[in-house]
mmCIF file of C-alpha atoms in Angstrom:
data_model
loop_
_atom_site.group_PDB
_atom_site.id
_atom_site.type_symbol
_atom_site.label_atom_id
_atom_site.label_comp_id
_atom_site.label_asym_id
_atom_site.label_seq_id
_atom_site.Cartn_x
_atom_site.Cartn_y
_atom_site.Cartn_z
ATOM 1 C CA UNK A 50 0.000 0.000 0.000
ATOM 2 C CA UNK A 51 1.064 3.617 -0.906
ATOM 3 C CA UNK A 52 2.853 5.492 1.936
ATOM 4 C CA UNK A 53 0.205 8.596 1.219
ATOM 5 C CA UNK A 54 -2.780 6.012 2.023
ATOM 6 C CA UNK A 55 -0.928 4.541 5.030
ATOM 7 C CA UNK A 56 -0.912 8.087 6.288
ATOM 8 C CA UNK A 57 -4.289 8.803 5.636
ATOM 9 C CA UNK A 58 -5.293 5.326 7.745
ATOM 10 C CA UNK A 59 -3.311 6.749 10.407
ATOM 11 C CA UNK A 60 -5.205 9.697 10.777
ATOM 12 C CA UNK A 61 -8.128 8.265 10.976
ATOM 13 C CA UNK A 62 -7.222 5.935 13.700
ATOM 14 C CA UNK A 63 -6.984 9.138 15.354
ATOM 15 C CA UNK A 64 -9.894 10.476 14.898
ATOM 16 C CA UNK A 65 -12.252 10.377 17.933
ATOM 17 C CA UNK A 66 -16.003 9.554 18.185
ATOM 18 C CA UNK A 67 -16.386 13.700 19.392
ATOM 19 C CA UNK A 68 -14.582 14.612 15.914
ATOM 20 C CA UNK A 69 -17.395 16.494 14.025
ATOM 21 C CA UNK A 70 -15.426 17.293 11.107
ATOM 22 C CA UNK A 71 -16.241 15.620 7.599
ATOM 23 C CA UNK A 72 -13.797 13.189 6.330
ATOM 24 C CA UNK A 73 -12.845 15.603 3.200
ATOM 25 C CA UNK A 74 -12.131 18.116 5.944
ATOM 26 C CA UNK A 75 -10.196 16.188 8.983
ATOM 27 C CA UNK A 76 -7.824 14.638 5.770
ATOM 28 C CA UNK A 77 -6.864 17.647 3.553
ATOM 29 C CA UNK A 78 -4.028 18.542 5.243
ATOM 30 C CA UNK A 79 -2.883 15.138 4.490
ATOM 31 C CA UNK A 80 -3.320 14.990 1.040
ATOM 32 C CA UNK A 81 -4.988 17.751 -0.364
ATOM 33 C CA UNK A 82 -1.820 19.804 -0.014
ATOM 34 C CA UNK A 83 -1.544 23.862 -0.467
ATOM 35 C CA UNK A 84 -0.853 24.345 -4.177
ATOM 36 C CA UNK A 85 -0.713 20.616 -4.656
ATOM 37 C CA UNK A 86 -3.902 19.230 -5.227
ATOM 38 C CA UNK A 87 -7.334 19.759 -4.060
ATOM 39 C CA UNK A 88 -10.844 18.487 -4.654
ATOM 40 C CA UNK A 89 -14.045 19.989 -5.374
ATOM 41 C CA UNK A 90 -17.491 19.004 -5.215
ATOM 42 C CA UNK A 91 -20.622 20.002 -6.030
ATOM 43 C CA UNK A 92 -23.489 17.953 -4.548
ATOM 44 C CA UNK A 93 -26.447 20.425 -5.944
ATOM 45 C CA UNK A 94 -24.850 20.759 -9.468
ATOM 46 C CA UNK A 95 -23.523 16.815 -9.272
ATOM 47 C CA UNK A 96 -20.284 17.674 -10.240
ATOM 48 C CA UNK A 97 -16.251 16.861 -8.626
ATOM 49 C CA UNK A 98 -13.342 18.566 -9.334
ATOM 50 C CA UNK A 99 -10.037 17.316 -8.729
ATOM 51 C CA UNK A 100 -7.476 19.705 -8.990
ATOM 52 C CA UNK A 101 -3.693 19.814 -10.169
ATOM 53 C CA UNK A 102 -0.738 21.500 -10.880
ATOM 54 C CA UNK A 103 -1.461 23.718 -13.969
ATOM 55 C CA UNK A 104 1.706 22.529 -16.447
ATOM 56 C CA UNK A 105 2.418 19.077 -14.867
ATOM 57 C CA UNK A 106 0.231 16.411 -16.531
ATOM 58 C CA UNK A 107 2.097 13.365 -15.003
ATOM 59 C CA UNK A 108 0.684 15.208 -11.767
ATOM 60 C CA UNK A 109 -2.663 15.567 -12.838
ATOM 61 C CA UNK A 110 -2.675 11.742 -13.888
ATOM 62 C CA UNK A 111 -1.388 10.957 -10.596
ATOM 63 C CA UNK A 112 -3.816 12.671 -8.302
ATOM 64 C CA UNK A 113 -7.018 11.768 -10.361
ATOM 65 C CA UNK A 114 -5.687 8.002 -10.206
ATOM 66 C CA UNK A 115 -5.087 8.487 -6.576
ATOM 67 C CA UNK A 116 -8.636 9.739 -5.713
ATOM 68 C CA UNK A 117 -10.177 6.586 -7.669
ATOM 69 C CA UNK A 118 -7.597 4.422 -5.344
ATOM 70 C CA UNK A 119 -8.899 6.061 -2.452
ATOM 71 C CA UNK A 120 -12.276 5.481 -2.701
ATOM 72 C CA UNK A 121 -11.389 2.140 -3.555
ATOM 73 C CA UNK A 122 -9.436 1.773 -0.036
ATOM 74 C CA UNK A 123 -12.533 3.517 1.642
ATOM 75 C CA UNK A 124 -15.298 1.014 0.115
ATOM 76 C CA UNK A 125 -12.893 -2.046 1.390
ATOM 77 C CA UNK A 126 -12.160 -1.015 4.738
ATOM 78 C CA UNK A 127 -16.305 -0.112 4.934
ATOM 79 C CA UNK A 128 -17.129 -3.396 3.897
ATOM 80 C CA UNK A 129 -14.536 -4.923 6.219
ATOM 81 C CA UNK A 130 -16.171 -3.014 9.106
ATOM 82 C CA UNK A 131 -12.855 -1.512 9.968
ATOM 83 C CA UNK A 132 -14.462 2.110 9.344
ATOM 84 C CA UNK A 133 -17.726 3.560 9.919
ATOM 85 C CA UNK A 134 -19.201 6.293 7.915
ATOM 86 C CA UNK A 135 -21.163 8.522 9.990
ATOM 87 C CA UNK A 136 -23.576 10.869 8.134
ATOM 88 C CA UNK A 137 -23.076 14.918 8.751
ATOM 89 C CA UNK A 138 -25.682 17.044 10.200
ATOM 90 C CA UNK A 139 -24.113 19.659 7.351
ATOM 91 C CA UNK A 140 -26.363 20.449 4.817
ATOM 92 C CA UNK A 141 -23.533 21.834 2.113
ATOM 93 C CA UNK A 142 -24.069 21.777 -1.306
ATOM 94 C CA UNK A 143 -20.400 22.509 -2.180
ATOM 95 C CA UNK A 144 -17.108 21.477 -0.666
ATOM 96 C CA UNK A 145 -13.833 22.707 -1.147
ATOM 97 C CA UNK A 146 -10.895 20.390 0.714
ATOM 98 C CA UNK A 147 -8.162 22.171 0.526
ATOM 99 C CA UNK A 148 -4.924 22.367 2.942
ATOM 100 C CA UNK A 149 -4.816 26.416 2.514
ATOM 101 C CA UNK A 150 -8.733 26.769 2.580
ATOM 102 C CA UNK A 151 -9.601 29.048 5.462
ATOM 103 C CA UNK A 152 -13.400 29.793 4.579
ATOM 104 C CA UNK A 153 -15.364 29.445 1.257
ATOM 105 C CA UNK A 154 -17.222 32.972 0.926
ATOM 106 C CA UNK A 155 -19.079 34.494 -1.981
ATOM 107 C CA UNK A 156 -17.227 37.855 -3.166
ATOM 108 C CA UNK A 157 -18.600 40.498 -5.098
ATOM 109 C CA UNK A 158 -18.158 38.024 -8.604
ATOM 110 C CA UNK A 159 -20.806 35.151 -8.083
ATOM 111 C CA UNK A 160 -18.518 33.217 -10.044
ATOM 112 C CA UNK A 161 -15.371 33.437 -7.478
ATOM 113 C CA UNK A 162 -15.489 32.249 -3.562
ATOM 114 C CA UNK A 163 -12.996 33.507 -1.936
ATOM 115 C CA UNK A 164 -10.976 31.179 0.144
ATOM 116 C CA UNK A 165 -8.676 32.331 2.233
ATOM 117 C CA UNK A 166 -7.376 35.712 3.913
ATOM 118 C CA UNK A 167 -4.993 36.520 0.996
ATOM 119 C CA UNK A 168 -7.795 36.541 -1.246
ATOM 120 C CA UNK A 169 -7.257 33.085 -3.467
ATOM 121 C CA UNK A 170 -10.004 32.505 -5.064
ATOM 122 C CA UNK A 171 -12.416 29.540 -6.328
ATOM 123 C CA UNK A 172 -13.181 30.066 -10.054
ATOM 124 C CA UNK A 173 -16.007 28.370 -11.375
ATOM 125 C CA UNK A 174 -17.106 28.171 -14.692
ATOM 126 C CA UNK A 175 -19.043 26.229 -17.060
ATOM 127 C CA UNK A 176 -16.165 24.132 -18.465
ATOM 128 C CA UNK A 177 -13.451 24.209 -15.389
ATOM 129 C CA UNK A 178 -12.864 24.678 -11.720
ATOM 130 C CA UNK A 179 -9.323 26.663 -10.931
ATOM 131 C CA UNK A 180 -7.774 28.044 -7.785
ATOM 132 C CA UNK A 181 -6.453 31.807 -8.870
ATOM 133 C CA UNK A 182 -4.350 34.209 -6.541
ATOM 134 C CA UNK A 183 -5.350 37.387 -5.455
ATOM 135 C CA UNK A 184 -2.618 38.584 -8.051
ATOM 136 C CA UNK A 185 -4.631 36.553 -10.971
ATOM 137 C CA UNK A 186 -1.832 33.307 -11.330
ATOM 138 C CA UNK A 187 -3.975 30.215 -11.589
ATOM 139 C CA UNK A 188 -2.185 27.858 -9.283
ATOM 140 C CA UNK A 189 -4.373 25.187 -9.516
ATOM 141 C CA UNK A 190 -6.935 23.866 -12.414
ATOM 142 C CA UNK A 191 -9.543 21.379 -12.216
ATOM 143 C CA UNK A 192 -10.147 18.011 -14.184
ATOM 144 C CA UNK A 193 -13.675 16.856 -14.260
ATOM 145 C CA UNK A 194 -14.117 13.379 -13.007
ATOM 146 C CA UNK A 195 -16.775 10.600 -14.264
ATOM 147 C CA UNK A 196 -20.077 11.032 -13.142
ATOM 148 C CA UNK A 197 -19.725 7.541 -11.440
ATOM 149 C CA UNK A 198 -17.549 8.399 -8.675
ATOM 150 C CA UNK A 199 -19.289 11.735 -7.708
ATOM 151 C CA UNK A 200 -21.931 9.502 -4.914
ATOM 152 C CA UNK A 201 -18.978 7.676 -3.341
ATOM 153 C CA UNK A 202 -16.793 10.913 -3.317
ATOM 154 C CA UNK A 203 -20.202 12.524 -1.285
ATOM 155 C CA UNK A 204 -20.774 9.780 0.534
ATOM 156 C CA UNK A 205 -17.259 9.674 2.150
ATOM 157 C CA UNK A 206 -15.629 12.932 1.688
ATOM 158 C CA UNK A 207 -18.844 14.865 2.999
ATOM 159 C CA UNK A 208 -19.742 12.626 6.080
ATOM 160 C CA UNK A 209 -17.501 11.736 9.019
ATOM 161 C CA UNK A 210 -15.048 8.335 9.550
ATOM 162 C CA UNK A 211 -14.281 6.974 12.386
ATOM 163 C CA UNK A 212 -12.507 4.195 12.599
ATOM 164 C CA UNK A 213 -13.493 0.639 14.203
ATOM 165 C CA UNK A 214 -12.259 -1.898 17.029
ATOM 166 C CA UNK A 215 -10.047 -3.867 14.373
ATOM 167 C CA UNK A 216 -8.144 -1.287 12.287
ATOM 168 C CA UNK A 217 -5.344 -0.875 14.255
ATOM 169 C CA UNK A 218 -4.727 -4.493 13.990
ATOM 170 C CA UNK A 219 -5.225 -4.150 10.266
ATOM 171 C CA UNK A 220 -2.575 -1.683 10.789
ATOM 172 C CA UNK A 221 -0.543 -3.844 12.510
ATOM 173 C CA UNK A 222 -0.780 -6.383 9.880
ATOM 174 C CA UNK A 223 1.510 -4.460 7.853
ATOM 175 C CA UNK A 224 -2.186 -2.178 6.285
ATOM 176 C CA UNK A 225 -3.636 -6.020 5.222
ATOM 177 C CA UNK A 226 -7.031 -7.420 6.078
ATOM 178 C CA UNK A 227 -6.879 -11.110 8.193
ATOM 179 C CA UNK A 228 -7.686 -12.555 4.896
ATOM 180 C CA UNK A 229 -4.855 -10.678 2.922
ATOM 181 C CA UNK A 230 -2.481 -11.411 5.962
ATOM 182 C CA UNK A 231 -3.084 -14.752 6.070
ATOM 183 C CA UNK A 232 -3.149 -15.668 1.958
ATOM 184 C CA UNK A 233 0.142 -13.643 2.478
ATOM 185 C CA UNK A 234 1.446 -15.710 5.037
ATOM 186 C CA UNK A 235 0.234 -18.694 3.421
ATOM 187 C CA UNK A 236 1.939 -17.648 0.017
ATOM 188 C CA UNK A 237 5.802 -16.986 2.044
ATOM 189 C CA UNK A 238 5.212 -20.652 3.830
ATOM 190 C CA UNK A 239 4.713 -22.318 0.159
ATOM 191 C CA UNK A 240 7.881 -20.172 -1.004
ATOM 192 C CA UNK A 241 9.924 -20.983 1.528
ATOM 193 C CA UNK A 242 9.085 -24.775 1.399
ATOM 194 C CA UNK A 243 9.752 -24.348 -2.091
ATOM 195 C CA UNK A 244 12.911 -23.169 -1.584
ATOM 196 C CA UNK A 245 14.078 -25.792 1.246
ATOM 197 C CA UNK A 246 12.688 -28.674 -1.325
ATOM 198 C CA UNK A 247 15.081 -26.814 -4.080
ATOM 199 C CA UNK A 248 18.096 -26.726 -1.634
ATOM 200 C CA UNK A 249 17.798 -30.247 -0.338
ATOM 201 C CA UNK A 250 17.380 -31.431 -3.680
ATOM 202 C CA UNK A 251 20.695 -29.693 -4.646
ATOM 203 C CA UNK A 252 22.467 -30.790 -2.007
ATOM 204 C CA UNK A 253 20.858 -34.569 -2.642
ATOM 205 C CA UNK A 254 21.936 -34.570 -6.452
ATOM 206 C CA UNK A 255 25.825 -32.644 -4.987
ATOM 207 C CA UNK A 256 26.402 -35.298 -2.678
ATOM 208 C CA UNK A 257 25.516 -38.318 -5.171
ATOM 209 C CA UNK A 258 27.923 -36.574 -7.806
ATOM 210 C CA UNK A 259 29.979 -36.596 -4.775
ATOM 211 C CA UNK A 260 29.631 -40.255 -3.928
ATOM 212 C CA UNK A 261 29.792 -41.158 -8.061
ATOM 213 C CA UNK A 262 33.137 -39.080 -8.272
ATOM 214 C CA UNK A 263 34.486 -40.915 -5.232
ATOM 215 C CA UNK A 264 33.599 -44.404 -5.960
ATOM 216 C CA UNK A 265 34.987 -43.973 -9.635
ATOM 217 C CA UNK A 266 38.305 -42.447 -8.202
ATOM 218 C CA UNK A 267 38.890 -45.602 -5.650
ATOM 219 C CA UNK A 268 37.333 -47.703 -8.827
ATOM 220 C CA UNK A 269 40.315 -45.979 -10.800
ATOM 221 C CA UNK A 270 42.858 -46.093 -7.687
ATOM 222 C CA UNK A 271 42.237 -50.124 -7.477
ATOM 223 C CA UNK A 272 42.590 -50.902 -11.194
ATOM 224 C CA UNK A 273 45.651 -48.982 -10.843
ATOM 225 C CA UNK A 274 47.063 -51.306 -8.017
ATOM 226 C CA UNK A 275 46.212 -54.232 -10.063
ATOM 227 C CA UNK A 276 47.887 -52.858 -13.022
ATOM 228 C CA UNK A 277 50.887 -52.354 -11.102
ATOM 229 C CA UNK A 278 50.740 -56.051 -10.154
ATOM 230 C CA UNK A 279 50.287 -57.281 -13.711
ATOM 231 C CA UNK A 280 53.031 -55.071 -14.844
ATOM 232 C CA UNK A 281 55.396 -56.131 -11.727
ATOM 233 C CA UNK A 282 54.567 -59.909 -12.774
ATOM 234 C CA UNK A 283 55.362 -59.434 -16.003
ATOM 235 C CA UNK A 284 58.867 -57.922 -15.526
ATOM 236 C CA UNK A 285 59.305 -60.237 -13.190
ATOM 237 C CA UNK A 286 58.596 -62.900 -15.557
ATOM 238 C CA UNK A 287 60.193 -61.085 -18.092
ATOM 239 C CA UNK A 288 63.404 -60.877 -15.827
ATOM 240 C CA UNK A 289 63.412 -64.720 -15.335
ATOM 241 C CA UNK A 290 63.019 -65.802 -18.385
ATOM 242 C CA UNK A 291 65.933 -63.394 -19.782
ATOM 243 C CA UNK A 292 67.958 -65.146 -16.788
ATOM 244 C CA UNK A 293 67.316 -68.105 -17.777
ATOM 245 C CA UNK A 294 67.742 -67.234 -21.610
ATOM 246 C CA UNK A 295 70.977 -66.099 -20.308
ATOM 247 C CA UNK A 296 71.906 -69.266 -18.259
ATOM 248 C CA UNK A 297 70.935 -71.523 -21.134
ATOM 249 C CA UNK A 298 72.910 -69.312 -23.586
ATOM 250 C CA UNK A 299 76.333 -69.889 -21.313
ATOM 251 C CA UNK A 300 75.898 -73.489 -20.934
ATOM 252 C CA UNK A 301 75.942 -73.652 -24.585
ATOM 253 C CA UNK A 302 78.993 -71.361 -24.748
ATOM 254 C CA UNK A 303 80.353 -74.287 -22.279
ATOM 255 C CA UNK A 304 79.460 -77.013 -24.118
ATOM 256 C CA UNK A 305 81.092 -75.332 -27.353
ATOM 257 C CA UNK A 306 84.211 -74.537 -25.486
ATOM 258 C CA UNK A 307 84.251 -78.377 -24.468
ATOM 259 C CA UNK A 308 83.324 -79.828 -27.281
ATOM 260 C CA UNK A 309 86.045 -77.737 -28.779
ATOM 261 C CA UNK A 310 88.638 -78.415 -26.380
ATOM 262 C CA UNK A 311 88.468 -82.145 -27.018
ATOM 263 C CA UNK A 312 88.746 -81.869 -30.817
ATOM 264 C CA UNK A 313 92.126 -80.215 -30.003
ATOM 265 C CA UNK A 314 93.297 -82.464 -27.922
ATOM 266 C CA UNK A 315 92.135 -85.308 -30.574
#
């Protein structure tokens, strides 16, 4: 979750069953900061407002997406029972929630409510909604959003929250419901099972290859041995039967030098 919506469930875990200020109210110096943002709405007329930064439209995109997430968080938490909407005894047809908003008074121009002790001003036309200082620089201009969101940002904005028994738990959960907790915790248990299963099976495959290495090298190491002893036999027989080439060979030397010493004495 968003660190901006974290901050808004904060603050309404500190709101207080004597608070008598409407949601849209008690939260806009949270979010609905002074020449930041700010959102407008109509109830009479049916019409909302957000409004941006004038020449930023990655800002604009940002805080119209983040009012539609909002309302989204609201509805959730509602239907969780971790918040309950109170209705307001106000009768307002317009809102303004604003961080700098002081007041929202008519001036002279029916068109302009002034806002504030420097004299910003509301502008409201036909086509757009813009915040304008009292020196004319429009520091803030409105994007229309859909006609479906305008009853849930009424409904929420223009009534008060309090929060229930079990949000600061939810809180405490890291900003996840039991269910979201729990399918999270469920989710890191298969993971990490999945991830013991992985190393075992490494270390069960490493320690055959292991095993297979080791039983090869003594496999390798014995028919080494055993062709040392073939090869010592060999030269061994190899050496005896020279010898005895040898000892055969003399004899007939011997015999030739006896054989030759009696024919000379003949």
């Amino acid at each position: 979750m968003p660190q901006k919506m974290q901050d808004i469930i904060d603050e309404i875990l500190k709101c207080s069953v004597d608070n008598k200020k409407v949601f849209g109210d008690y939260i806009a110096a949270t979010i609905f900061k002074r020449n930041k943002n700010a959102l407008y709405l109509n109830s009479t007329e049916r019409c909302a407002y957000c409004l941006c930064s004038v020449n930023n439209e990655t800002e604009r995109n940002e805080s119209v997406l983040f009012i539609f997430e909002l309302l989204s968080v609201l509805r959730e938490l509602e239907e969780q029972h971790l918040i309950f909407v109170i209705p307001s005894t106000s009768n307002q047809g317009m809102y303004l929630f604003y961080e700098g908003r002081q007041f929202l008074r008519s001036g002279q121009d029916p068109e302009k409510d002034i806002i504030d002790e420097e004299n910003t001003v509301l502008i409201k036309s036909d086509s757009n909604i813009s915040i304008v200082s009292n020196a004319g620089q429009e520091l803030l201009t409105g994007v229309k959003l859909p006609d479906f969101c305008i009853n849930q940002i009424g409904y929420y904005f223009s009534n008060i929250i309090l929060p229930g028994n079990r949000l600061n738990s939810y809180k405490n959960r890291g900003y996840l419901t039991e269910e979201q907790f729990n399918t999270k915790r469920a989710l890191f248990r298969s993971r990490v099972a999945n991830w013991i299963a992985i190393t075992i099976g490494c270390f069960t495959i490493s320690l055959g290859l292991a095993n297979s290495c080791d039983s090869k090298t003594k496999n390798l190491i014995e028919e080494s041995k055993k062709d040392g002893i073939v090869c010592d036999s060999i030269q061994q027989t190899d050496t005896s039967t020279t010898s005895n080439i040898n000892k055969e060979t003399d004899q007939m030397k011997d015999s030739s030098q006896v054989i030759q010493t009696s024919k000379s004495i003949n």
